[in-house]
Amino acid sequence: MKWSEFFVTGEPLIYAADVAIVLTMVGIVFVLTYFKKWKWIWNEWLTTVDHKKIGVMYIICAVLMLFRGGVDALLMRAQLTAPNMNFLDAQHYNEIFTTHGTIMILFMAMPFIIGLMNIVVPLQIGARDVAFPYLNALSFWLFFFGAMLFNISFVIGGSPDAGWTAYFPLAGNEFSPGVGNNYYAVSLQISGIGTLMTGINFLVTILKMRAPGMTLMRMPMFTWTILITCVLIVFAFPVLTVALALMTFDRLFDTQFFTMANGGMSMLWANLFWIWGHPEVYIVILPAFGIFSEIVSTFAQKRLFGYKAMVYSIVGIAFLSFIVWVHHFFTMGAGPAVNSVFSITTMAVAIPTGVKIFNWLFTLRKGKIRFTTAMLWSLAFIPNFVIGGVTGVMLAMAAADYQYHNSYFLIAHFHYVLIAGVVFACFAGLHYWYPKMFGHMLNERLGKWTFWLFMIGFNVCFFPMYFLGLMGMTRRMYTYSDGLGWTPLNVVATVGAVLMGIGFIVLCYNIYYSARYGERDMTGDPWNGRTLEWATASPPVHYNFPVTPVVDDLDAYWVMKKKQGGFQVKEEELKPIHMPSNSGRPFWISVAFFVAGFGLVFKWFALAIAGALFIVLGLILRSFENDDGYHIGVDEIKRTERAARKGA
Amino acid sequence: MGTNGHHESFPWKHLIGFVLSLLLTFAALWVALSSGLPLKAVIVVIVLFAMIQASLQLFMFMHVAESDSGKVQTFNMVYSFFIAVVVVAGSVWVMQFVL
Amino acid sequence: MGEAVHRYDETMPLEYRTEENRLNILGFWIFLGAEVVLFATLFATYLVLFQRTGSGPTAQELFQVKDVLIETLLLLTSSFTCGLAIFEMRRGRLAGLLAWLLVTLLLGIGFITFEVREFIHYVHEGATMQTSAFLSSFFVLVGTHGAHVSLGIGWMIFIIIQLLQRGLTVKTARKVFIVSLYWHFLDVVWIFIFTLVYLLGMVV
């Protein structure tokens, strides 16, 4: 392989990126060495099995990926602002929309949600950690190294360029020679394994580690949504695992799954991809619904309206999500019988979602509403998401979809549900749980600036796209002609995108500013919250609760505050606490996955096998592991609790 | 809660499970290769035999319903099987238009 | 539900006696649920593609009843002996447990040997996984199952080593139970391979 095939050459922006990457790596090594933090980063972060720290690491990665995905978006908007622009050629444009989609869904939304899940769920159920802390760490590092593998593609070897949906035959060897789509197949596979493990982990955690008295129907709504999301993860991700494996076999070993000759069936890829892909979007949106439920009830200071209906709705949505997938390819030719059935199931899934919207509205009714930043994001979600939702019902009508499919109408629809649904929830959840994560608040004034810039920018960017779609503008086109009348709305859309970018910058500034000057959370309960995570210090001590709380009712902490003035712990009740030990193996096993993956991408099979052997070694060492963790003695607990209460 | 294995002195459950599995295996083989039934009937019967054998093994060999989490475990297997049917039957049905 | 039982309850089998054990076993059942969907996807792919033989051989031309029957009997019997191993374990008999595990292992190795021979035979006949969609999906479905069995054999060996080193403890009992769940599960999957790949291939 020539150097010019290994490194991406000929593009000034890519060379600039190469320089930036090298400088960043050197910078990180320099800072760690200068401040003598190697041991700290290894002991406190790289080997941690603590769900709170793992959650923080997920969120940091998600924000960085939001930056990269956002830059991709701005590049696309720049290219499309005017007809016949030469800013990005077709190949480059294809690479950018592919990385934009893949990064935003798999490396931004998923880790953000999983990060919040990690930080919040064990606290909400009164547990000390998740069921399998070591596995949790492995999940994170697999995600991280899968994402790393995907992210280096644009400078080493070349980005995937067949769209985030990677349809065959385009994604096959004949039409996409080169390593780009190998990166897609392998990196998503690695991250996907991590996600599957997270699903299993949280499912067992929620089912078996709830505090005494917390029956399923007394769980916080966020925890409910995570429970159901985990069921979706466990049953949907294996489909992706197989689909990506078949893609890998076709690309690397010349099998005939999705080829155009020898019996292969290209369209089977789309079928398998979407059997996973549809539940995937519910995997990101259900936790978002859970976040909104928490925030709306907290800042309306009212119990969530219709708890049971909310639970049944989530279960209904999850059940239906597995039987709607064909709506992603109504135009592929399955015929009227198939299309009709899936049209009906797709429209049906809108119903439980509608129930939830009404329940949020009824929660707000007669509540004492506090307009914090988190609440603003949640309030804006309702109308904006509904716009996305109703356009979804339009798309669900198979016959009509022949007009909308793969036009800008579709792009507008899914950005309305994904941004107004998932991204708003991530921002809302970030503001809401920030004090719990870091011990200080995010600045409210800056938060509101971010909100207005981003929310208005989002509408200015994507609302015109409904009309562009109806006017005939197709998805994934790198330029368009003059005289079609599409230019004005494209200009408007670009303005909106820029506003969103500015909003994001303000958010980053907020994070920096608040770290230096932010208001510290001394009580652990800055919002007068309703659920158990607010009964801990901010940030919580490493074992979360000195004793396991006993739960009497829904909104457990609210009830505790009413009855007893808070979470009371008697020192006589303290017992030694068993904690799991840190481990470097999840990190090293994931490095081995990265190495093996890199080998597969470039078909350097010796490297791939070497990586695989290290993975197996890691598993064997784990099997023989005898480390049972350690105990925190009662004296240490007393000291830690007193220090936490003093607001140290 | 609690299990039964340890009150038995002979692994009856396993033996019965094994024998029935063998019977179902040979029965399916016979139906497919020697019974002379029409194709559709053969398929229905052998798939049915497979499902019975699988359930048998889940209960007799794997003790799926045992322990505090028995109900969860059983529901998990039933639901995963339901998803399996959706994926298999759904894919075959949806993709049949491709010649 | 959800209450932690930290005491060792002497009426329960060893593998259920600690909270950690119960969590691990439940976690593994859920993992098996995911594996059901994994194999379902492979089956779906196979059933969609198995009649698309291009210019290559068909199932009827390749599959041989004798070999399939031998493989089936080896694996089914190994699942039975694995059950016997657990039975011995629950009666606290380490020697019996080890003996039946060894038999299970040998039967498993027998299964893999026959399967590898089957695959090599097909390749010699010119039927490789690159030949047609049918063969790609056959080799990947049955091969994935075979790879799972091979991994299981390795896993079982390491557990046997731990039993020899550490004896039958709460921890090793749990590990044995979990690998046995894995082993039984692979036989359950084989029932469907036997039915939907080999039997179906021989009649359609």
XYZ file of N, CA and C in Angstrom, chain A residues 131-132 196 199-200 203-205 207-216 234-236 238-243 246 249-250 253-258 261-265 268 271-272 619-620 622-628, chain C residues 1-4 19-20 22-28 30-35 37-39 41-42 44-45 48-49 52-55 129-134 136-138 140 151 155 157-159 161-162 165-166 171 175:
318
model
N -25.111 -3.436 38.034
C -24.943 -4.860 38.351
C -23.547 -5.351 37.984
N -23.016 -4.863 36.863
C -21.729 -5.373 36.379
C -20.778 -4.213 36.093
N -24.533 -3.193 23.410
C -25.296 -4.385 23.795
C -25.028 -4.737 25.255
N -26.914 -2.541 27.530
C -28.323 -2.935 27.612
C -28.528 -4.032 28.640
N -27.677 -5.054 28.581
C -27.804 -6.171 29.526
C -27.563 -5.678 30.948
N -30.416 -3.528 32.359
C -31.626 -4.326 32.521
C -31.553 -5.081 33.847
N -30.433 -5.755 34.098
C -30.282 -6.490 35.353
C -30.256 -5.525 36.536
N -29.562 -4.401 36.368
C -29.477 -3.421 37.450
C -30.864 -2.962 37.878
N -33.806 -4.301 37.231
C -34.696 -5.363 37.706
C -34.335 -5.850 39.100
N -33.046 -5.880 39.416
C -32.641 -6.560 40.647
C -32.015 -5.690 41.723
N -31.726 -4.418 41.433
C -30.981 -3.662 42.439
C -31.716 -2.442 42.962
N -33.035 -2.427 42.790
C -33.782 -1.291 43.294
C -33.840 -1.316 44.822
N -33.916 -0.130 45.402
C -34.011 -0.028 46.856
C -35.272 -0.723 47.348
N -35.244 -1.244 48.573
C -36.445 -1.897 49.106
C -37.621 -0.937 49.104
N -38.761 -1.433 48.677
C -39.954 -0.587 48.626
C -40.157 0.046 47.270
N -39.115 0.031 46.429
C -39.299 0.647 45.109
C -39.789 -0.425 44.142
N -41.101 -0.581 44.083
C -41.669 -1.506 43.116
C -41.516 -0.896 41.730
N -41.801 -1.677 40.703
C -41.667 -1.144 39.348
C -42.515 0.106 39.170
N -31.131 -4.796 23.756
C -30.803 -6.229 23.787
C -31.370 -6.953 22.572
N -32.549 -6.561 22.123
C -33.153 -7.288 21.004
C -32.884 -6.674 19.638
N -32.460 -5.418 19.579
C -32.207 -4.821 18.267
C -30.749 -4.903 17.845
N -28.295 -7.081 18.195
C -27.768 -8.266 17.519
C -28.067 -8.277 16.019
N -29.165 -7.650 15.613
C -29.478 -7.609 14.183
C -28.409 -6.788 13.460
N -28.027 -5.670 14.073
C -26.964 -4.849 13.483
C -25.656 -5.614 13.450
N -25.376 -6.344 14.543
C -24.149 -7.130 14.605
C -24.049 -8.048 13.392
N -25.148 -8.759 13.114
C -25.135 -9.674 11.969
C -25.020 -8.899 10.663
N -25.829 -7.846 10.503
C -25.800 -7.091 9.250
C -24.389 -6.578 8.957
N -22.125 -9.411 7.938
C -22.336 -9.830 6.553
C -21.700 -8.822 5.597
N -18.030 -9.477 5.634
C -17.699 -10.656 4.838
C -17.745 -10.346 3.347
N -18.769 -9.611 2.917
C -18.858 -9.269 1.497
C -17.662 -8.435 1.062
N -14.148 -10.689 2.303
C -13.949 -12.084 1.903
C -14.739 -12.487 0.667
N -15.290 -11.500 -0.037
C -15.957 -11.756 -1.321
C -17.129 -12.729 -1.257
N -17.871 -12.705 -0.166
C -19.084 -13.527 -0.120
C -20.172 -12.848 -0.958
N -21.311 -13.480 -1.073
C -22.349 -13.021 -2.005
C -23.650 -12.637 -1.324
N -23.563 -12.063 -0.118
C -24.813 -11.709 0.550
C -25.548 -10.601 -0.179
N -24.837 -9.506 -0.441
C -25.504 -8.313 -0.970
C -24.985 -7.929 -2.344
N -24.622 -10.439 -8.217
C -24.522 -11.644 -9.028
C -24.489 -12.843 -8.097
N -24.516 -14.037 -8.675
C -24.379 -15.261 -7.886
C -25.400 -15.375 -6.763
N -26.590 -14.803 -6.987
C -27.653 -14.980 -6.009
C -27.723 -13.932 -4.915
N -26.754 -13.013 -4.868
C -26.786 -12.012 -3.819
C -28.007 -11.115 -3.915
N -28.399 -10.510 -2.797
C -29.590 -9.668 -2.791
C -29.262 -8.351 -2.080
N -31.560 -6.904 0.606
C -31.623 -7.548 1.914
C -30.895 -6.711 2.966
N -33.210 -4.204 4.390
C -34.146 -4.874 5.284
C -33.531 -5.115 6.657
N -32.331 -5.705 6.680
C -31.702 -6.004 7.965
C -31.306 -4.728 8.704
N -10.019 -12.055 27.956
C -11.173 -12.802 28.464
C -10.727 -13.918 29.406
N -9.633 -14.598 29.038
C -9.148 -15.696 29.875
C -8.686 -15.158 31.233
N -9.702 -12.546 32.696
C -10.906 -12.174 33.428
C -11.528 -13.409 34.080
N -11.540 -14.526 33.332
C -12.151 -15.733 33.861
C -11.429 -16.205 35.121
N -10.105 -16.049 35.122
C -9.332 -16.525 36.263
C -9.232 -15.492 37.377
N -9.834 -14.347 37.175
C -9.781 -13.251 38.133
C -10.271 -13.668 39.495
N -9.527 -13.305 40.535
C -9.968 -13.654 41.877
C -10.261 -12.441 42.735
N -10.105 -11.259 42.123
C -10.278 -10.021 42.888
C -11.755 -9.803 43.183
N -12.078 -9.725 44.455
C -13.482 -9.584 44.822
C -13.852 -8.190 45.271
N -39.772 -7.925 44.973
C -38.709 -8.081 43.965
C -37.663 -7.005 44.168
N -36.458 -7.316 43.891
C -35.419 -6.305 44.020
C -34.799 -6.248 45.396
N -35.191 -7.142 46.293
C -34.579 -7.083 47.621
C -33.318 -7.917 47.645
N -32.252 -7.370 48.229
C -30.978 -8.084 48.249
C -30.992 -9.133 49.346
N -25.847 -12.923 45.987
C -26.509 -11.930 45.145
C -25.761 -11.791 43.830
N -24.434 -11.752 43.926
C -23.630 -11.590 42.703
C -23.907 -12.728 41.733
N -26.606 -14.547 41.496
C -27.941 -14.438 40.900
C -27.960 -13.374 39.807
N -27.232 -12.276 40.035
C -27.166 -11.229 39.016
C -26.483 -11.746 37.758
N -25.357 -12.454 37.948
C -24.626 -12.960 36.790
C -25.472 -13.929 35.973
N -26.210 -14.794 36.671
C -27.013 -15.787 35.945
C -28.129 -15.100 35.171
N -28.806 -14.143 35.800
C -29.858 -13.406 35.090
C -29.265 -12.675 33.898
N -28.109 -12.029 34.121
C -27.448 -11.309 33.030
C -27.162 -12.237 31.863
N -26.742 -13.459 32.184
C -26.428 -14.398 31.108
C -27.665 -14.846 30.376
N -30.239 -13.015 29.835
C -30.592 -11.910 28.950
C -29.667 -11.897 27.741
N -28.382 -12.184 27.977
C -27.449 -12.304 26.860
C -27.925 -13.381 25.895
N -28.434 -14.488 26.431
C -28.951 -15.545 25.549
C -30.136 -15.042 24.733
N -30.951 -14.170 25.310
C -32.040 -13.565 24.546
C -31.493 -12.809 23.346
N -30.393 -12.068 23.584
C -29.756 -11.348 22.481
C -29.217 -12.338 21.441
N -28.668 -13.435 21.904
C -28.134 -14.437 20.972
C -29.250 -15.065 20.141
N -31.798 -13.507 19.026
C -32.046 -12.568 17.927
C -30.888 -12.591 16.930
N -29.670 -12.755 17.425
C -28.523 -12.844 16.518
C -28.696 -14.001 15.552
N -28.994 -15.181 16.115
C -29.171 -16.342 15.242
C -30.410 -16.188 14.364
N -31.450 -13.524 13.005
C -31.066 -12.708 11.848
C -30.297 -13.560 10.840
N -29.432 -14.421 11.353
C -28.703 -15.310 10.441
C -29.656 -16.273 9.743
N -32.847 -15.656 9.170
C -33.626 -14.862 8.215
C -32.837 -14.707 6.926
N -31.558 -14.370 7.067
C -30.705 -14.214 5.887
C -30.653 -15.520 5.107
N -33.948 -16.299 3.299
C -34.186 -15.430 2.144
C -33.282 -15.843 0.982
N -32.091 -16.318 1.289
C -31.105 -16.539 0.227
C -30.883 -17.990 -0.182
N -31.071 -19.179 -3.739
C -30.351 -18.387 -4.732
C -28.950 -18.974 -4.885
N -28.867 -19.977 -5.738
C -27.634 -20.755 -5.814
C -26.748 -20.324 -6.971
N -27.171 -19.341 -7.744
C -26.343 -18.864 -8.857
C -25.974 -20.037 -9.742
N -24.681 -20.159 -10.020
C -24.255 -21.294 -10.839
C -23.674 -22.400 -9.969
N -17.731 -20.403 0.281
C -18.686 -19.373 0.681
C -18.728 -18.206 -0.312
N -17.779 -18.219 -1.239
C -17.834 -17.173 -2.268
C -18.665 -17.599 -3.473
N -19.067 -18.868 -3.523
C -19.699 -19.394 -4.745
C -21.067 -18.787 -5.008
N -21.918 -18.723 -3.991
C -23.278 -18.218 -4.213
C -23.832 -17.668 -2.917
N -24.968 -16.983 -3.028
C -25.597 -16.431 -1.827
C -26.007 -17.553 -0.873
N -26.504 -18.658 -1.444
C -26.887 -19.801 -0.601
C -25.692 -20.259 0.224
N -22.837 -18.656 0.881
C -22.370 -17.636 1.827
C -23.196 -17.724 3.102
N -24.521 -17.773 2.933
C -25.354 -17.763 4.134
C -25.277 -19.084 4.887
N -25.102 -20.198 4.159
C -24.944 -21.487 4.847
C -23.693 -21.476 5.727
N -21.901 -19.005 6.827
C -21.888 -18.025 7.921
C -22.835 -18.445 9.040
N -15.726 -21.822 20.847
C -15.469 -20.923 21.976
C -15.911 -21.567 23.270
N -13.825 -22.279 26.634
C -14.331 -21.752 27.902
C -14.459 -22.859 28.930
N -12.891 -25.669 29.008
C -11.568 -26.143 29.432
C -11.045 -25.257 30.558
N -11.170 -23.935 30.385
C -10.662 -23.041 31.429
C -11.433 -23.186 32.729
N -12.715 -23.492 32.636
C -13.486 -23.704 33.855
C -13.073 -25.005 34.532
N -10.155 -26.258 34.471
C -8.888 -25.951 35.141
C -9.157 -25.272 36.484
N -10.104 -24.319 36.478
C -10.405 -23.630 37.735
C -11.000 -24.569 38.770
N -8.135 -26.406 40.192
C -7.298 -25.565 41.058
C -8.018 -25.172 42.342
N -9.298 -24.853 42.240
C -9.973 -24.210 43.365
C -11.101 -25.039 43.964
N -18.280 -19.605 43.731
C -17.896 -18.949 42.480
C -17.782 -19.918 41.315
N -19.861 -20.382 37.657
C -19.230 -20.395 36.334
C -19.633 -21.642 35.558
